[in-house]
Short mmCIF file of C-alpha atoms in Angstrom, two decimals:
data_model
loop_
_atom_site.label_atom_id
_atom_site.label_comp_id
_atom_site.label_asym_id
_atom_site.label_seq_id
_atom_site.Cartn_x
_atom_site.Cartn_y
_atom_site.Cartn_z
CA MET A 1 20.74 -19.79 3.44
CA ALA A 2 19.93 -18.00 6.47
CA MET A 3 18.95 -14.83 6.61
CA THR A 4 20.67 -11.46 7.25
CA THR A 5 19.78 -9.16 10.01
CA GLY A 6 18.34 -6.55 7.55
CA GLU A 7 16.41 -9.19 5.77
CA LYS A 8 14.92 -10.59 8.76
CA TRP A 9 14.18 -6.77 9.91
CA PHE A 10 12.44 -6.09 6.33
CA GLN A 11 10.59 -9.53 6.58
CA GLY A 12 9.12 -8.35 9.98
CA PHE A 13 7.86 -5.05 8.99
CA ALA A 14 6.37 -6.49 5.97
CA VAL A 15 4.54 -8.94 8.09
CA VAL A 16 3.22 -6.21 10.42
CA LEU A 17 2.40 -3.81 7.71
CA SER A 18 0.58 -6.75 5.80
CA ALA A 19 -1.63 -7.58 9.18
CA SER A 20 -2.32 -4.02 9.77
CA LEU A 21 -3.71 -3.44 6.43
CA SER A 22 -5.72 -6.44 6.35
CA LEU A 23 -7.05 -5.75 9.91
CA ALA A 24 -7.83 -2.16 8.62
CA MET A 25 -9.94 -3.68 5.71
CA ILE A 26 -11.47 -6.55 7.73
CA TYR A 27 -12.51 -4.46 10.70
CA PRO A 28 -15.52 -2.56 8.95
CA PHE A 29 -17.13 -5.70 7.95
CA ILE A 30 -16.90 -7.33 11.11
CA HIS A 31 -18.24 -4.06 12.99
CA MET A 32 -21.38 -4.18 10.18
CA ILE A 33 -22.11 -7.48 10.71
CA SER A 34 -21.82 -7.25 14.40
CA ILE A 35 -24.26 -4.17 14.33
CA SER A 36 -26.61 -6.19 11.66
CA LEU A 37 -27.10 -8.85 14.13
CA SER A 38 -27.58 -7.09 17.45
CA THR A 39 -30.53 -5.56 18.99
CA PRO A 40 -31.09 -1.78 18.85
CA ALA A 41 -29.69 -0.67 22.30
CA GLU A 42 -26.51 -2.81 21.61
CA ALA A 43 -26.16 -1.12 18.08
CA LEU A 44 -26.34 2.31 19.82
CA ARG A 45 -23.66 1.38 22.31
CA PRO A 46 -20.41 3.46 21.82
CA GLY A 47 -17.14 1.45 21.29
CA ILE A 48 -16.01 -1.52 19.26
CA HIS A 49 -18.12 -4.18 17.96
CA LEU A 50 -16.46 -7.44 16.96
CA TYR A 51 -19.40 -9.65 17.80
CA PRO A 52 -23.16 -9.15 18.88
CA ARG A 53 -23.63 -9.55 22.40
CA GLU A 54 -27.46 -9.48 22.07
CA LEU A 55 -27.87 -11.80 18.71
CA THR A 56 -31.17 -10.78 16.68
CA LEU A 57 -32.20 -11.63 13.13
CA ASP A 58 -35.07 -8.93 12.98
CA ALA A 59 -32.87 -6.43 10.60
CA TYR A 60 -32.37 -9.13 8.19
CA GLN A 61 -36.11 -10.45 8.07
CA LYS A 62 -37.32 -6.80 7.80
CA ALA A 63 -34.78 -5.89 5.07
CA LEU A 64 -35.31 -9.23 3.07
CA THR A 65 -39.31 -8.68 3.17
CA SER A 66 -38.97 -5.19 1.56
CA ASN A 67 -40.23 -5.22 -1.63
CA GLY A 68 -37.38 -2.32 -2.84
CA MET A 69 -34.84 -4.86 -2.12
CA TRP A 70 -36.27 -7.60 -4.35
CA TYR A 71 -36.67 -5.56 -6.96
CA GLY A 72 -32.86 -4.02 -6.59
CA PHE A 73 -31.84 -7.51 -6.44
CA GLN A 74 -33.63 -8.67 -9.42
CA ASN A 75 -32.49 -5.78 -11.65
CA THR A 76 -28.90 -6.17 -10.16
CA ILE A 77 -28.58 -9.54 -11.10
CA PHE A 78 -29.82 -9.25 -14.17
CA ARG A 79 -27.18 -6.18 -15.19
CA THR A 80 -24.30 -8.63 -13.71
CA VAL A 81 -25.34 -11.74 -15.22
CA VAL A 82 -26.62 -10.55 -18.95
CA GLY A 83 -23.78 -7.57 -18.76
CA THR A 84 -21.16 -9.63 -18.00
CA PHE A 85 -21.85 -12.23 -20.44
CA LEU A 86 -22.47 -9.91 -23.08
CA SER A 87 -19.62 -7.75 -22.72
CA LEU A 88 -17.20 -11.06 -22.49
CA VAL A 89 -18.81 -12.21 -25.88
CA PHE A 90 -18.27 -8.70 -27.71
CA MET A 91 -14.93 -7.77 -26.45
CA SER A 92 -13.74 -10.96 -27.11
CA MET A 93 -15.02 -10.77 -30.76
CA ALA A 94 -13.38 -7.19 -30.96
CA ALA A 95 -9.98 -8.17 -29.37
CA TYR A 96 -9.52 -11.22 -31.61
CA PRO A 97 -8.84 -9.64 -34.90
CA LEU A 98 -7.00 -6.90 -33.12
CA SER A 99 -4.44 -9.54 -31.94
CA LYS A 100 -3.72 -10.47 -35.55
CA LYS A 101 -0.45 -8.42 -37.04
CA ASP A 102 -2.00 -8.71 -40.57
CA LEU A 103 -5.04 -7.08 -39.77
CA PRO A 104 -5.04 -3.69 -42.00
CA ASP A 105 -4.64 -0.73 -39.97
CA ARG A 106 -4.41 -2.05 -36.96
CA ASN A 107 -2.48 0.66 -35.12
CA PHE A 108 -5.08 3.28 -36.55
CA PHE A 109 -7.76 1.39 -35.07
CA MET A 110 -5.80 0.55 -31.57
CA MET A 111 -5.12 4.40 -31.49
CA PHE A 112 -8.74 5.16 -31.97
CA ILE A 113 -9.98 2.80 -29.27
CA ILE A 114 -7.08 4.02 -26.75
CA MET A 115 -8.64 7.82 -27.10
CA THR A 116 -11.72 6.88 -25.48
CA MET A 117 -9.95 6.08 -22.46
CA PHE A 118 -9.09 10.01 -22.18
CA PHE A 119 -12.05 11.51 -23.95
CA SER A 120 -15.70 11.23 -23.56
CA GLY A 121 -18.74 12.88 -25.03
CA GLY A 122 -20.03 14.41 -21.47
CA LEU A 123 -23.17 13.51 -19.43
CA ILE A 124 -25.66 15.56 -21.52
CA PRO A 125 -24.75 14.01 -24.96
CA THR A 126 -24.57 10.47 -23.35
CA TYR A 127 -28.02 11.27 -21.92
CA LEU A 128 -29.75 12.40 -25.19
CA LEU A 129 -27.97 9.42 -27.11
CA VAL A 130 -29.58 7.00 -24.67
CA LYS A 131 -32.97 8.78 -24.76
CA ASN A 132 -32.97 8.61 -28.65
CA LEU A 133 -31.99 5.12 -28.84
CA GLY A 134 -35.24 4.08 -26.35
CA LEU A 135 -32.95 3.15 -23.72
CA PHE A 136 -34.49 5.32 -21.44
CA ASP A 137 -36.15 3.83 -18.40
CA SER A 138 -35.34 0.35 -19.81
CA ARG A 139 -33.21 -2.53 -17.71
CA TRP A 140 -31.13 -2.72 -21.20
CA VAL A 141 -29.99 0.86 -20.37
CA TYR A 142 -27.79 -1.00 -17.74
CA VAL A 143 -26.06 -2.98 -20.56
CA ILE A 144 -25.81 -2.12 -23.92
CA PRO A 145 -23.97 1.49 -23.14
CA VAL A 146 -21.23 -0.22 -20.95
CA LEU A 147 -20.52 -3.26 -22.94
CA PHE A 148 -17.05 -2.22 -23.98
CA ASN A 149 -14.11 -1.30 -21.52
CA THR A 150 -11.29 -0.09 -23.07
CA PHE A 151 -8.75 -1.22 -20.56
CA SER A 152 -10.11 -4.83 -20.59
CA LEU A 153 -10.36 -4.74 -23.94
CA ILE A 154 -6.47 -4.40 -24.48
CA ILE A 155 -6.10 -7.02 -21.97
CA LEU A 156 -7.98 -9.58 -23.71
CA ARG A 157 -6.21 -8.54 -27.12
CA ASN A 158 -2.64 -8.91 -25.46
CA PHE A 159 -3.35 -12.37 -24.05
CA PHE A 160 -4.88 -13.54 -27.21
CA MET A 161 -1.57 -12.45 -28.87
CA GLU A 162 0.22 -14.97 -26.91
CA ILE A 163 -1.92 -17.81 -28.20
CA PRO A 164 0.12 -19.86 -30.62
CA SER A 165 -0.89 -18.97 -34.42
CA GLU A 166 -0.33 -22.82 -35.16
CA LEU A 167 -3.52 -23.88 -33.22
CA GLU A 168 -5.47 -21.75 -35.10
CA ASP A 169 -4.01 -22.61 -38.45
CA SER A 170 -4.72 -26.33 -37.44
CA ALA A 171 -8.25 -25.40 -37.11
CA LYS A 172 -8.74 -23.48 -40.40
CA ILE A 173 -7.06 -26.38 -42.21
CA ASP A 174 -9.81 -28.33 -40.81
CA GLY A 175 -12.36 -26.06 -42.19
CA ALA A 176 -12.88 -23.56 -39.60
CA ASN A 177 -13.70 -19.83 -40.27
CA ASP A 178 -12.49 -17.27 -37.61
CA ILE A 179 -15.88 -17.34 -35.72
CA ARG A 180 -15.58 -21.00 -35.36
CA THR A 181 -11.77 -20.87 -34.39
CA LEU A 182 -12.44 -18.12 -31.92
CA PHE A 183 -14.91 -19.94 -29.92
CA SER A 184 -13.74 -23.38 -30.56
CA ILE A 185 -9.98 -22.58 -30.16
CA VAL A 186 -9.40 -19.49 -28.72
CA ILE A 187 -12.11 -18.82 -26.27
CA PRO A 188 -11.38 -22.20 -24.28
CA LEU A 189 -7.72 -21.37 -24.32
CA SER A 190 -8.61 -17.97 -22.40
CA LYS A 191 -10.12 -18.79 -19.44
CA PRO A 192 -7.92 -17.34 -16.89
CA ILE A 193 -8.15 -13.86 -18.73
CA LEU A 194 -11.83 -14.09 -19.43
CA ALA A 195 -12.42 -14.74 -15.53
CA THR A 196 -10.28 -11.99 -14.78
CA VAL A 197 -12.11 -9.32 -17.09
CA GLY A 198 -15.45 -11.08 -16.29
CA LEU A 199 -14.86 -10.46 -12.29
CA TRP A 200 -14.11 -6.92 -13.12
CA SER A 201 -17.18 -6.48 -15.15
CA ALA A 202 -19.37 -8.09 -12.34
CA VAL A 203 -17.95 -5.96 -9.84
CA MET A 204 -18.76 -3.01 -11.84
CA HIS A 205 -22.15 -3.87 -12.59
CA TRP A 206 -23.14 -5.00 -9.08
CA ASN A 207 -21.81 -1.64 -7.62
CA ALA A 208 -23.00 1.03 -10.32
CA TRP A 209 -25.75 3.08 -9.53
CA PHE A 210 -25.52 6.23 -11.74
CA ASP A 211 -26.74 5.59 -14.66
CA ALA A 212 -29.95 3.86 -12.69
CA LEU A 213 -30.36 7.39 -10.77
CA ILE A 214 -30.58 9.45 -14.23
CA TYR A 215 -31.78 7.09 -16.88
CA VAL A 216 -34.42 5.28 -15.04
CA GLN A 217 -37.62 6.38 -13.24
CA ASP A 218 -39.86 3.51 -13.01
CA GLN A 219 -39.19 2.04 -9.43
CA SER A 220 -39.27 -1.49 -10.24
CA LYS A 221 -36.46 -1.24 -12.58
CA VAL A 222 -34.01 0.32 -10.38
CA VAL A 223 -30.75 -1.70 -9.20
CA LEU A 224 -30.12 -2.47 -5.68
CA GLN A 225 -27.33 0.04 -5.22
CA VAL A 226 -29.81 2.98 -5.55
CA PHE A 227 -32.30 1.48 -3.22
CA ILE A 228 -29.23 1.53 -0.63
CA ARG A 229 -28.24 4.59 -1.38
CA ARG A 230 -31.82 6.03 -0.84
CA LEU A 231 -32.27 4.12 2.36
CA ILE A 232 -28.50 5.01 3.90
CA VAL A 233 -27.82 8.39 2.27
CA GLU A 234 -31.36 9.84 1.93
CA ASN A 235 -33.26 7.87 4.13
CA GLN A 236 -36.07 7.66 1.80
CA ASP A 237 -37.24 4.00 1.86
CA LEU A 238 -40.55 4.57 3.17
CA GLU A 239 -41.64 1.07 3.78
CA ILE A 240 -38.60 0.04 5.68
CA MET A 241 -38.97 3.52 7.73
CA LYS A 242 -42.70 2.69 8.43
CA MET A 243 -41.17 -1.15 9.60
CA MET A 244 -38.95 0.64 12.07
CA ASP A 245 -41.57 2.86 13.34
CA ASP A 246 -44.02 0.02 13.97
CA GLN A 247 -41.35 -2.16 15.70
CA LYS A 248 -39.41 -1.19 18.87
CA SER A 249 -36.88 -4.15 18.14
CA LEU A 250 -35.56 -2.25 14.92
CA ASN A 251 -33.74 1.07 14.41
CA ALA A 252 -31.72 2.70 11.53
CA GLU A 253 -28.44 1.43 12.04
CA THR A 254 -29.29 -2.29 12.34
CA VAL A 255 -31.29 -2.13 9.15
CA LYS A 256 -29.15 -0.48 7.21
CA ALA A 257 -26.09 -2.81 8.41
CA ALA A 258 -28.04 -5.58 7.57
CA VAL A 259 -28.99 -4.32 3.84
CA LEU A 260 -25.25 -3.61 3.36
CA MET A 261 -24.44 -7.12 4.09
CA VAL A 262 -27.10 -8.45 2.16
CA ALA A 263 -25.85 -6.43 -0.99
CA THR A 264 -22.05 -7.07 -0.47
CA LEU A 265 -21.68 -10.77 0.49
CA PRO A 266 -22.89 -12.11 -2.98
CA ILE A 267 -20.23 -10.53 -4.94
CA LEU A 268 -17.48 -11.17 -2.47
CA LEU A 269 -18.45 -15.03 -2.40
CA LEU A 270 -17.86 -14.87 -6.37
CA TYR A 271 -14.04 -14.10 -5.81
CA PRO A 272 -13.10 -17.34 -4.39
CA PHE A 273 -14.18 -19.36 -7.51
CA LEU A 274 -12.16 -17.26 -9.93
CA GLN A 275 -9.01 -16.69 -7.88
CA LYS A 276 -7.23 -19.34 -9.33
CA TYR A 277 -7.73 -18.02 -12.71
CA PHE A 278 -7.46 -14.09 -11.65
CA ILE A 279 -3.56 -13.72 -10.93
CA GLN A 280 -2.49 -15.85 -14.24
CA GLY A 281 -4.92 -14.04 -16.26
CA ILE A 282 -3.88 -10.61 -15.25
CA LEU A 283 -0.17 -11.22 -15.53
CA VAL A 284 -0.30 -12.78 -19.02
CA GLY A 285 -2.51 -10.28 -20.50
CA SER A 286 -0.44 -7.32 -19.41
CA LEU A 287 2.86 -8.41 -20.38
CA LYS A 288 2.60 -8.19 -24.51
CA GLY A 289 1.51 -5.12 -26.28
#
C-alpha cells in the first residue's frame, strides 16, 4: 500500500532527525581520532578535524608506554571482568527465588529491595563501612560494594518469571536441587538478559572512577578513569608531561586524545558481540512485573 503524503513527510523527517543525531554523536569520536593521529601543529589548527592531514603515532606510542596507563588498564580490566561476573552470579541467585510466587513474603522482600533505589546511607556512612570491612585501599573495593544493582535485579527477576515452570519441574523430578536447576536450566535459557545486564555492569565498571578516588590511595591500584581524569582535568600525570616536555613531536591535546581513544575503544568493541541479545533481553525482561 502506497504511503500518504503525511506518512512520507513523517518518514523523511525521521530520517533527517536520525541522521542528525547520529552525526552529532559520531563526530566527537572522529574529531578525537583525528587529533590523536595528528602532529602538534595540525592538532592546534582551528576548524573541523575529520581526518589527520599529517599522520603520526607518537601520541599513542607515548600514551601506551606510561606506567600509569598500564596500571589503570590492569585494575579496570580486573574490576570489569571480575565485577561483572560476580554481579551476574549473585544477582541471578537473588532473582531466582524472588521470581517464585510461592516464596513466603515475596512482596515484602521486593518492597525492601526497591526502597534501596530511593534511599541510601550517604557518602560518609558508606566510607566508614568500607573502611571497617577492610576494603580500603584494596582492589576488592571496586567489586563488593556494587555487587547488586536493584534495577538489574528486577529485570532478571522478571525474565526468570517468563521461563516455563515445567522445565524446572522436570529437572527436580530427575533429582536436581534448586541450585542445580538454576545453573543447569535457568541460566542457559537466560543468555539474552544476562548479556544485557552484563553489558550494563561492564560499562558501569569501565567508566567508574569516584570510588577509586575516595577509597584507594595506592597509585598502582587506581583505575584507568582516574588516570584519565588526572591527565585531562588536572594535568597531573608527571610522567606523560615530562615526555611532552622532552619531545617537540607531542603536545597536551594529541596525548589526551590518544589516551581517550585507548580507554574508549575496548568497551565500544564489546557491544557488537552482545547486540543480538540486547534488544531481546531488555524487552522480555521488562514486560512482566
